[in-house]
PDB file of C-alpha atoms in Angstrom:
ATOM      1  CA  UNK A   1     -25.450  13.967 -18.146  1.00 38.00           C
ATOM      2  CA  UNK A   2     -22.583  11.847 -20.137  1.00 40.00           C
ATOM      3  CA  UNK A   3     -21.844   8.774 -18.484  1.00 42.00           C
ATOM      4  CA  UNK A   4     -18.604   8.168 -17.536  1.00 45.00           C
ATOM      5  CA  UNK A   5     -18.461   4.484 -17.331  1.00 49.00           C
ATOM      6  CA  UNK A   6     -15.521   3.179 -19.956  1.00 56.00           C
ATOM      7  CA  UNK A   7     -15.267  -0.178 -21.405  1.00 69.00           C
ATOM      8  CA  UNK A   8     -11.992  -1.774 -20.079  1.00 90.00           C
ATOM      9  CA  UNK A   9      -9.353  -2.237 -22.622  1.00 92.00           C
ATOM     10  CA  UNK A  10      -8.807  -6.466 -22.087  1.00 93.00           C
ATOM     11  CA  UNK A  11     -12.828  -6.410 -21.730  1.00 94.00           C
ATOM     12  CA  UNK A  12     -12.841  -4.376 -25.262  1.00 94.00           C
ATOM     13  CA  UNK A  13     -10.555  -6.474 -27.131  1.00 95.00           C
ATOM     14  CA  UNK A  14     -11.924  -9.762 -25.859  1.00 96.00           C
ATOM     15  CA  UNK A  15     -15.454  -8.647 -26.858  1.00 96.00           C
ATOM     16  CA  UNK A  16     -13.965  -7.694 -30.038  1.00 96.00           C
ATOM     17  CA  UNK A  17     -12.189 -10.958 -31.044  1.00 95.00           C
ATOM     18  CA  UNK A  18     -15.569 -12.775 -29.962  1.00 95.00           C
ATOM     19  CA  UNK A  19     -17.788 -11.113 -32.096  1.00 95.00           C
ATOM     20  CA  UNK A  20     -15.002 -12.056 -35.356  1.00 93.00           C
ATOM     21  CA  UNK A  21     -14.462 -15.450 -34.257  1.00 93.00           C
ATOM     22  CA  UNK A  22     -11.125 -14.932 -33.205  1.00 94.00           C
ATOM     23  CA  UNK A  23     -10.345 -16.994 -29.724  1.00 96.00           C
ATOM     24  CA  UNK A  24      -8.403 -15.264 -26.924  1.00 96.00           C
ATOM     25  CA  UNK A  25      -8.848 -15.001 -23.225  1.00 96.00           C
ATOM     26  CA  UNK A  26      -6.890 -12.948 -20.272  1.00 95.00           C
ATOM     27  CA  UNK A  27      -4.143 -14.345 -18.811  1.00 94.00           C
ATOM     28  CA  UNK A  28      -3.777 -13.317 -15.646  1.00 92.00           C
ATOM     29  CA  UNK A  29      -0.167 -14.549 -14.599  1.00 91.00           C
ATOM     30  CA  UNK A  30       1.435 -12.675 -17.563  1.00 90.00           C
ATOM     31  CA  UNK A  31      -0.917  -9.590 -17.852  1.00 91.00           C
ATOM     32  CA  UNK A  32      -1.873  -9.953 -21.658  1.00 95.00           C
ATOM     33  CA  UNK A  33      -3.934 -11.407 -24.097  1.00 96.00           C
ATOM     34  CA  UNK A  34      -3.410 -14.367 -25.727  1.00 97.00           C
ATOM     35  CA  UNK A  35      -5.667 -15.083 -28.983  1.00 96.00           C
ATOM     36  CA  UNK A  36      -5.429 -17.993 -31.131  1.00 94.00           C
ATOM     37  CA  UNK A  37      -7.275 -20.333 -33.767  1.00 89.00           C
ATOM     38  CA  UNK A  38     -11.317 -21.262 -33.021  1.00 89.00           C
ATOM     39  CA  UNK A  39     -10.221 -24.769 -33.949  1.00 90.00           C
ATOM     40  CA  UNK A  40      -7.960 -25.100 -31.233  1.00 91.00           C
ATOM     41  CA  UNK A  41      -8.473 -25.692 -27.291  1.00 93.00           C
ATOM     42  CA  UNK A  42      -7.500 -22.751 -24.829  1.00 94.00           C
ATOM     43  CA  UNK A  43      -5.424 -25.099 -23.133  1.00 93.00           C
ATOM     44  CA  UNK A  44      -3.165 -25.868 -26.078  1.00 92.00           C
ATOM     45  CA  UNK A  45      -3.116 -22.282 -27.474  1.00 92.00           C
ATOM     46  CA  UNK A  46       0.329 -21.809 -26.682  1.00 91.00           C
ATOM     47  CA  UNK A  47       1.125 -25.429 -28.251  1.00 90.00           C
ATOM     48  CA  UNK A  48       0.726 -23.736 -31.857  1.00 90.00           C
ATOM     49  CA  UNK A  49       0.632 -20.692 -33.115  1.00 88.00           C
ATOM     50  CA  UNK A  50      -0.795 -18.076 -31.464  1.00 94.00           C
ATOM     51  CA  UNK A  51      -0.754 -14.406 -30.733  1.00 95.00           C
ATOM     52  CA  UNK A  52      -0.047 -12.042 -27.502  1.00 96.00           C
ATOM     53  CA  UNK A  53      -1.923  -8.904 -27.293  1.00 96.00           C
ATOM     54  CA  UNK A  54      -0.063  -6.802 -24.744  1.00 95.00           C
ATOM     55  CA  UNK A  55      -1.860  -3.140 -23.481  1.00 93.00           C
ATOM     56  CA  UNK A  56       0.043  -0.953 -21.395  1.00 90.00           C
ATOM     57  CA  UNK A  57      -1.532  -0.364 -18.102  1.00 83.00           C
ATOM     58  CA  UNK A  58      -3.430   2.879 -18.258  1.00 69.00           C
ATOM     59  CA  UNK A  59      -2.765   5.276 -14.860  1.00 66.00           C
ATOM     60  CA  UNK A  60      -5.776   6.703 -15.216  1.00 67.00           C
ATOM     61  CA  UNK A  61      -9.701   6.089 -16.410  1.00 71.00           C
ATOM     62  CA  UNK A  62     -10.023   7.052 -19.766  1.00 81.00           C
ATOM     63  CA  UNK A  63     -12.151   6.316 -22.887  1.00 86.00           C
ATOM     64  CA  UNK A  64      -9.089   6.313 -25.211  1.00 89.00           C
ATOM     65  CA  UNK A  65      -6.927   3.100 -26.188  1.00 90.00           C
ATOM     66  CA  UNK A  66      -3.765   3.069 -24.091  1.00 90.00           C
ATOM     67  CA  UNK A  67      -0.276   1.476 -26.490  1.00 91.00           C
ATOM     68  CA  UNK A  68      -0.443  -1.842 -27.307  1.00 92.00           C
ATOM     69  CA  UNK A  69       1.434  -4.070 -29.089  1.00 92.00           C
ATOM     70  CA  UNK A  70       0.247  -7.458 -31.028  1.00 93.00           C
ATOM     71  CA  UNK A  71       2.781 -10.158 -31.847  1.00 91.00           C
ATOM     72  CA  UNK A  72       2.470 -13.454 -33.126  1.00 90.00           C
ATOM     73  CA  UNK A  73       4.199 -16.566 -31.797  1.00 90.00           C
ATOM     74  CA  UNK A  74       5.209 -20.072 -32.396  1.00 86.00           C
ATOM     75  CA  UNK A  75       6.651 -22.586 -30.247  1.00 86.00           C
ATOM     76  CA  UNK A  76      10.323 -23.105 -30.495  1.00 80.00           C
ATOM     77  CA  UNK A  77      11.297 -25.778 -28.223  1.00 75.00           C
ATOM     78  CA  UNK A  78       9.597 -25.773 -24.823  1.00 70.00           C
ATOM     79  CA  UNK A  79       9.273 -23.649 -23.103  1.00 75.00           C
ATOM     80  CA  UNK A  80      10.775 -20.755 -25.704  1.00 84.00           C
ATOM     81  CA  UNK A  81       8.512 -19.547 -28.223  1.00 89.00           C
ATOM     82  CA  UNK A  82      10.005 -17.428 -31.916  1.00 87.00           C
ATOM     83  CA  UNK A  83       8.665 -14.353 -32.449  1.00 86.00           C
ATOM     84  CA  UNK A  84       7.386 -13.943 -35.918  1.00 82.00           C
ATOM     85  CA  UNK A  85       6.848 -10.192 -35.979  1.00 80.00           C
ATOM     86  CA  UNK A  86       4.642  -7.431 -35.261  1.00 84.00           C
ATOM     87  CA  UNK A  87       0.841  -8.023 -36.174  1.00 88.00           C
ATOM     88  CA  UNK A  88      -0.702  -4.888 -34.873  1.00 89.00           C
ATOM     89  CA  UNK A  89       0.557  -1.817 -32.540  1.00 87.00           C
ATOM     90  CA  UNK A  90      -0.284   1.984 -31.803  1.00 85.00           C
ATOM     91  CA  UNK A  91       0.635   4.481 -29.762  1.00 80.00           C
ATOM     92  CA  UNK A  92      -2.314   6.859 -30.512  1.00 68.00           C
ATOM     93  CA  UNK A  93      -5.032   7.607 -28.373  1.00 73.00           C
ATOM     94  CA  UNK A  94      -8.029   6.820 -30.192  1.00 85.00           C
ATOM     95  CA  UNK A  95     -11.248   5.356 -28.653  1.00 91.00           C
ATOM     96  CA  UNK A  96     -11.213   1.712 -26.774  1.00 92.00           C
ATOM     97  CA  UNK A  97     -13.641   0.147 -28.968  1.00 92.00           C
ATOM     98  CA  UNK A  98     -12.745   1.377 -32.466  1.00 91.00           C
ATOM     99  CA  UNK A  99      -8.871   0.106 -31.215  1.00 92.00           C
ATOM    100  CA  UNK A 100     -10.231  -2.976 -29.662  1.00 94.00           C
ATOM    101  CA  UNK A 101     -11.894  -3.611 -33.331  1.00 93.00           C
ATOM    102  CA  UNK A 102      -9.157  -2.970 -35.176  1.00 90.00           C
ATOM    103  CA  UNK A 103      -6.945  -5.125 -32.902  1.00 93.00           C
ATOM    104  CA  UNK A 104      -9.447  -8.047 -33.665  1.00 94.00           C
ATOM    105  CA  UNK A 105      -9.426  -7.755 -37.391  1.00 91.00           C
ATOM    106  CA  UNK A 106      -5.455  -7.913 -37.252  1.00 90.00           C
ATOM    107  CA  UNK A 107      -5.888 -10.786 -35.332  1.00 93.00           C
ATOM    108  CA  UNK A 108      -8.646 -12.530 -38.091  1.00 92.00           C
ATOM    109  CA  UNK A 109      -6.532 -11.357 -40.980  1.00 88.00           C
ATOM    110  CA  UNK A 110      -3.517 -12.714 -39.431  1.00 89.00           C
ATOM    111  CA  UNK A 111      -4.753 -16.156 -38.761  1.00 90.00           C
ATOM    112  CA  UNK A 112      -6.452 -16.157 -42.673  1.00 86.00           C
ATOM    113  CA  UNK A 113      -3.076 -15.522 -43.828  1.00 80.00           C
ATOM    114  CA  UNK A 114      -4.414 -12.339 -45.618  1.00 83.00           C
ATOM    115  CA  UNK A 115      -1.557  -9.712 -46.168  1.00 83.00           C
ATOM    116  CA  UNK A 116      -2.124  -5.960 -47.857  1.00 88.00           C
ATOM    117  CA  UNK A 117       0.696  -6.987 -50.430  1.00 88.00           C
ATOM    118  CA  UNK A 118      -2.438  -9.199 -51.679  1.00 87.00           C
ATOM    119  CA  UNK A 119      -4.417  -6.424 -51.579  1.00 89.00           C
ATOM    120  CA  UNK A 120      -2.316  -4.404 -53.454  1.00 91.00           C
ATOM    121  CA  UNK A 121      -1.475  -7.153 -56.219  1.00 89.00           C
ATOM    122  CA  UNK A 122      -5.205  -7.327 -57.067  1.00 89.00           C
ATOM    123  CA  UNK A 123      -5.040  -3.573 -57.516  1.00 92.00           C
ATOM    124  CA  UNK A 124      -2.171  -3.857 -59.999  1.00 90.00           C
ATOM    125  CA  UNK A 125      -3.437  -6.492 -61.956  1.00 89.00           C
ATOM    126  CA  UNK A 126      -6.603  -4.224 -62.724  1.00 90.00           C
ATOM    127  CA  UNK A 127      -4.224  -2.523 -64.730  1.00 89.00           C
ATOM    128  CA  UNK A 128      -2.867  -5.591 -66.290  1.00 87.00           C
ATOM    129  CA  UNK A 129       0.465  -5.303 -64.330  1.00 85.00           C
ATOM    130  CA  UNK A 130       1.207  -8.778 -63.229  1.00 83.00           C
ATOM    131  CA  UNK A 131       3.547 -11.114 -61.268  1.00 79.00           C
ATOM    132  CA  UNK A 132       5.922 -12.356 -63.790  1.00 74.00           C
ATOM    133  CA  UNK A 133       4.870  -9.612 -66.460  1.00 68.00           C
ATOM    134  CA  UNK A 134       6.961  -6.691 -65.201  1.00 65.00           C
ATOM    135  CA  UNK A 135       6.542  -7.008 -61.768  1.00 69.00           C
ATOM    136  CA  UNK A 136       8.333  -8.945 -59.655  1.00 67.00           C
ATOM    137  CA  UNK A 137       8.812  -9.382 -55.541  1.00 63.00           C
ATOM    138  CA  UNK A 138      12.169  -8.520 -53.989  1.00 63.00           C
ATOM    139  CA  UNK A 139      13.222 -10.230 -50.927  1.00 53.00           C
ATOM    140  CA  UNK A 140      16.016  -8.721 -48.245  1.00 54.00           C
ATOM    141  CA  UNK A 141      17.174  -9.756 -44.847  1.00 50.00           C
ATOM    142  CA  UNK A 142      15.058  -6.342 -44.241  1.00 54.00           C
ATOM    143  CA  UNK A 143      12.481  -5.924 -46.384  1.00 59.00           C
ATOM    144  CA  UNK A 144      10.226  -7.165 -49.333  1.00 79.00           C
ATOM    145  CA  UNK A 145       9.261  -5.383 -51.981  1.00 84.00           C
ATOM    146  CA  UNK A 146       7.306  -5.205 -54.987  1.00 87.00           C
ATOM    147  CA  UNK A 147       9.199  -4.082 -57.857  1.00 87.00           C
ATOM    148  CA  UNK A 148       8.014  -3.066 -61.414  1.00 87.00           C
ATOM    149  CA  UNK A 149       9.644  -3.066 -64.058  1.00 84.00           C
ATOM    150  CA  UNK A 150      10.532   0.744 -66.251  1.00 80.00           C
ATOM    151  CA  UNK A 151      12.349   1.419 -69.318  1.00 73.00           C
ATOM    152  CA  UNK A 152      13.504   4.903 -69.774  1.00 69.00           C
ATOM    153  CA  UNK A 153      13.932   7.019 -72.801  1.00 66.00           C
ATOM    154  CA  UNK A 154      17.550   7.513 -72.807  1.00 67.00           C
ATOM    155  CA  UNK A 155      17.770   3.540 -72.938  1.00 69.00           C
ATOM    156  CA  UNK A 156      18.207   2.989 -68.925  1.00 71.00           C
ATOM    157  CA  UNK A 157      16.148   0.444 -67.338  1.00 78.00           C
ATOM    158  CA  UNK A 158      14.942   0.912 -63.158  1.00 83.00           C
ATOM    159  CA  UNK A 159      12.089   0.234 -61.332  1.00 85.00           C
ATOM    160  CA  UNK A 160       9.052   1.366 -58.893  1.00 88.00           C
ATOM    161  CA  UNK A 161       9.761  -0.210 -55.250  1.00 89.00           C
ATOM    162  CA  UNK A 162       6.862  -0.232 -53.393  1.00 90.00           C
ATOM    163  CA  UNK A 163       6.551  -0.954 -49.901  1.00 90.00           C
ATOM    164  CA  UNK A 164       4.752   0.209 -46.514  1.00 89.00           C
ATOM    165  CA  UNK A 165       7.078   2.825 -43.675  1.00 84.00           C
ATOM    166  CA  UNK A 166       8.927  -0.502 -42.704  1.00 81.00           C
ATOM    167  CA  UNK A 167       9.767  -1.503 -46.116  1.00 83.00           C
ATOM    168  CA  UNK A 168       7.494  -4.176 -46.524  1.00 83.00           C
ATOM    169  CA  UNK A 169       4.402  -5.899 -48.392  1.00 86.00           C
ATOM    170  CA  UNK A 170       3.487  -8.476 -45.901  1.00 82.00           C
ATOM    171  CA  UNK A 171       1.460  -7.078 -43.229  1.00 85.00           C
ATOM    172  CA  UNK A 172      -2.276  -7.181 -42.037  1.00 86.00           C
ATOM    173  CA  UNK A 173      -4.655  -5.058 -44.172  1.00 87.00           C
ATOM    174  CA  UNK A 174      -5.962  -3.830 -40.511  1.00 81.00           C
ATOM    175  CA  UNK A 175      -2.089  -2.627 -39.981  1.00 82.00           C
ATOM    176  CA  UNK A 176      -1.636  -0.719 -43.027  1.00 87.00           C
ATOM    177  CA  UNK A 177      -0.316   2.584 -42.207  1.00 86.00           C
ATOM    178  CA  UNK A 178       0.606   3.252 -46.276  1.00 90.00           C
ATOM    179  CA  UNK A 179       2.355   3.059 -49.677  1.00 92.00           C
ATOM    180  CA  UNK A 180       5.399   4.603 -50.865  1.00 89.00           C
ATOM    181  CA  UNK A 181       7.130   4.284 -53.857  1.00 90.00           C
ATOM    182  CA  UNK A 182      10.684   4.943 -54.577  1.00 88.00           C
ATOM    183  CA  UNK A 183      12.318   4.946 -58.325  1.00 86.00           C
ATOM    184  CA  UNK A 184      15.422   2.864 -58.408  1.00 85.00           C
ATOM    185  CA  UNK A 185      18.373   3.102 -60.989  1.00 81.00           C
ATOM    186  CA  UNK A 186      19.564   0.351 -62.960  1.00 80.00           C
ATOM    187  CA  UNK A 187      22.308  -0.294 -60.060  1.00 80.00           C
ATOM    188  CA  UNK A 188      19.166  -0.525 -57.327  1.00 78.00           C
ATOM    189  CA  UNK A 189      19.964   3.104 -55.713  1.00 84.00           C
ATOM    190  CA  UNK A 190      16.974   5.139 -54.930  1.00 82.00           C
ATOM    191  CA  UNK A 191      17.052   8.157 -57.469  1.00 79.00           C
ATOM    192  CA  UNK A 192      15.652  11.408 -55.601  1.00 73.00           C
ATOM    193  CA  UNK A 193      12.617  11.618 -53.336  1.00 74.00           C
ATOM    194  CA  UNK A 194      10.066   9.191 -53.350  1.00 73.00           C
ATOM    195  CA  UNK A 195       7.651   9.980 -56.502  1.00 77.00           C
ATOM    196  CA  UNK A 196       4.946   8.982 -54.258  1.00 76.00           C
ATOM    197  CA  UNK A 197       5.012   9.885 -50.482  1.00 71.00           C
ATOM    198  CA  UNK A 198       3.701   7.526 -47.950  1.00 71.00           C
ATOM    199  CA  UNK A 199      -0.025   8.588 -47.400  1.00 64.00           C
ATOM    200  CA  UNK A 200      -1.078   9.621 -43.432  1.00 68.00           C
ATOM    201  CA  UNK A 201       0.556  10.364 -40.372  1.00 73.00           C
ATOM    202  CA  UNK A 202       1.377   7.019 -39.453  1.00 75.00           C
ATOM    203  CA  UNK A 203      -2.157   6.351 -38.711  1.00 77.00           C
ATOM    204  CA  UNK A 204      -3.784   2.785 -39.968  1.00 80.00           C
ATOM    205  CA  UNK A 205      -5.373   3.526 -43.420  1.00 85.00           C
ATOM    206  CA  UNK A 206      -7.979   1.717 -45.541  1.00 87.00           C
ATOM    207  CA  UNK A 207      -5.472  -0.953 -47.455  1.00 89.00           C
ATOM    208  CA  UNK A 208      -8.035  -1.418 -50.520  1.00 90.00           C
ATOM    209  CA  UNK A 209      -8.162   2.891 -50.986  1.00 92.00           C
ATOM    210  CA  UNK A 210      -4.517   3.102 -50.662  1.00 92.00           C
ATOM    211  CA  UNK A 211      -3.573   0.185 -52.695  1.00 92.00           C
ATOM    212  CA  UNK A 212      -6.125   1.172 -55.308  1.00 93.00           C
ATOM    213  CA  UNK A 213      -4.315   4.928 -55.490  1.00 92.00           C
ATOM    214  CA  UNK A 214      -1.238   3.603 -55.563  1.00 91.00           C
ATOM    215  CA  UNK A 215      -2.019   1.263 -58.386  1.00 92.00           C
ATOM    216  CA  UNK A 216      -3.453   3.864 -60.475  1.00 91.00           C
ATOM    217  CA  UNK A 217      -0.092   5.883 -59.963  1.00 89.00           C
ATOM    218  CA  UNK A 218       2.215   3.139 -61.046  1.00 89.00           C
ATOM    219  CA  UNK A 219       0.000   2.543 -64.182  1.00 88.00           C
ATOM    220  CA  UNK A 220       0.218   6.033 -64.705  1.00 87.00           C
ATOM    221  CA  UNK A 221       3.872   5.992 -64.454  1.00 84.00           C
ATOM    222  CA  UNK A 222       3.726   3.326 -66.590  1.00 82.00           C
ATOM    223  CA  UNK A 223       1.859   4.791 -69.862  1.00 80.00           C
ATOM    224  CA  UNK A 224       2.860   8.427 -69.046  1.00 70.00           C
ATOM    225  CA  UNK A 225       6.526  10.214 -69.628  1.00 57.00           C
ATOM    226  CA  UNK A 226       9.012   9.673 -66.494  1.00 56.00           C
ATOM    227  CA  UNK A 227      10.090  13.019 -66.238  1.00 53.00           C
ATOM    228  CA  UNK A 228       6.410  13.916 -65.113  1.00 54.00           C
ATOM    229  CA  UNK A 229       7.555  12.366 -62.156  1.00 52.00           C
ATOM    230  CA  UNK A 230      11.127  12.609 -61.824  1.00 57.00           C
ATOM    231  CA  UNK A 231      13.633  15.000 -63.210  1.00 54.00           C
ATOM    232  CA  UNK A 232      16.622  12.669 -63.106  1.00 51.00           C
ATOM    233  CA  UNK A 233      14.996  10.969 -66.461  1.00 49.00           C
ATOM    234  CA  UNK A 234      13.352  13.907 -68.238  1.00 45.00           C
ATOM    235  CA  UNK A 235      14.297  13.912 -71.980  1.00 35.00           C
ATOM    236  CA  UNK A 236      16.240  16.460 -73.371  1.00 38.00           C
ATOM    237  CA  UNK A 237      14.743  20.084 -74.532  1.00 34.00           C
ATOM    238  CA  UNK A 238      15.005  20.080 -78.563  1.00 32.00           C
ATOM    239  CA  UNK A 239      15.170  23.758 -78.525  1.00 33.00           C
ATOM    240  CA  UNK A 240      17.934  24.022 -76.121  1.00 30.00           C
ATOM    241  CA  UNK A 241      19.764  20.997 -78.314  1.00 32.00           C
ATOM    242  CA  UNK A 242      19.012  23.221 -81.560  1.00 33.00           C
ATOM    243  CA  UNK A 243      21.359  26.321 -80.399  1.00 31.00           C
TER     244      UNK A 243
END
């Protein structure tokens, strides 16, 4: 008979973040999680930087992840704290553990400082495309980008943007939900449809696959005509020219 005894979602993630190294523990006046460096003491957590780890309260016993949502934090005069963005979240119901794990590495790869925009930049630069060498980073008030550099053959110059759903290159590997890359006119407005949709449903994906597919479509871009990929820039027929 299958049991029917479920992990608990804060005993999940704890047990998660243990096993990685990360340090958090329940707090049981505010409800949530609070996980923070090894190196410092659980009584100054919230002295530093640190990061909250809030899971809805499920209304029934189940085996599947209720939402949660993981933010990082950093004192900003006592007592108010900044919020420095999202670090983790989902809505899907997918099992406690595999959640709890993934919660944990977003917490590790948070605290290492280790973004998928890294990721991503060591695919490009297997193909030789570089920071500095026709690629450049593009920051906004609301979004950052990673831009590379085209030149057309009707003279024109634009550019790949590449960025995850929220427009950006700085988030946790463990968070990466996909690419997409946009083609950009020499005036910076997006020129058609995306020439390379955002992979999944919205669901995390493995950053090193997807950055290493997306890499090997910008090089492609790169050495191959543009009007494989977008109309907007495809040369004009000789024959038709001819008549």
């Amino acid at each position: 008979m299958p049991s029917t005894t479920f992990s608990a979602p804060d005993d999940a993630v704890l047990s998660a973040c243990k096993d990685i190294g990360v340090a958090a523990f329940f707090d049981p006046e505010d409800r949530v999680i609070y996980a923070h460096p090894a190196t410092t003491p659980q009584a100054k957590a919230l002295e530093g930087l640190h990061i909250m780890i809030a899971i809805e309260e499920a209304t029934v016993l189940s085996s599947e992840m209720p939402p949660l949502r993981v933010s990082a934090w950093e004192p900003d005069g006592s007592p108010d704290f900044r919020d420095l963005g999202t670090v983790y979240a989902s809505d899907h119901g997918r099992p406690i553990n595999e959640e709890a794990d993934r919660c944990a590495r977003a917490d590790a790869d948070w605290f290492a400082a280790r973004m998928a925009g890294l990721m991503l930049l060591e695919a490009l630069a297997e193909y030789g495309i570089l920071p500095g060498d026709g690629l450049s980073v593009t920051y906004t008030t609301d979004n950052d980008t990673y831009d590379v550099l085209l030149s057309l053959p009707n003279g024109e110059r634009a550019r790949l943007s590449v960025a995850d759903r929220d427009g950006s290159v700085k988030h946790v590997p463990a968070a990466h939900t996909g690419w997409r890359v946009v083609l950009l006119d020499e005036r910076g407005e997006v020129v058609g449809e995306p020439v390379m949709w955002v992979s999944g449903d919205g669901s995390p994906l493995d950053c090193a696959e997807d950055s290493a597919a997306t890499a090997a479509f910008i090089a492609d871009v790169l050495t191959a005509p543009i009007s494989r990929h977008c109309n907007r820039y495809a040369l004009p027929n000789p024959a038709k020219s001819a008549v």
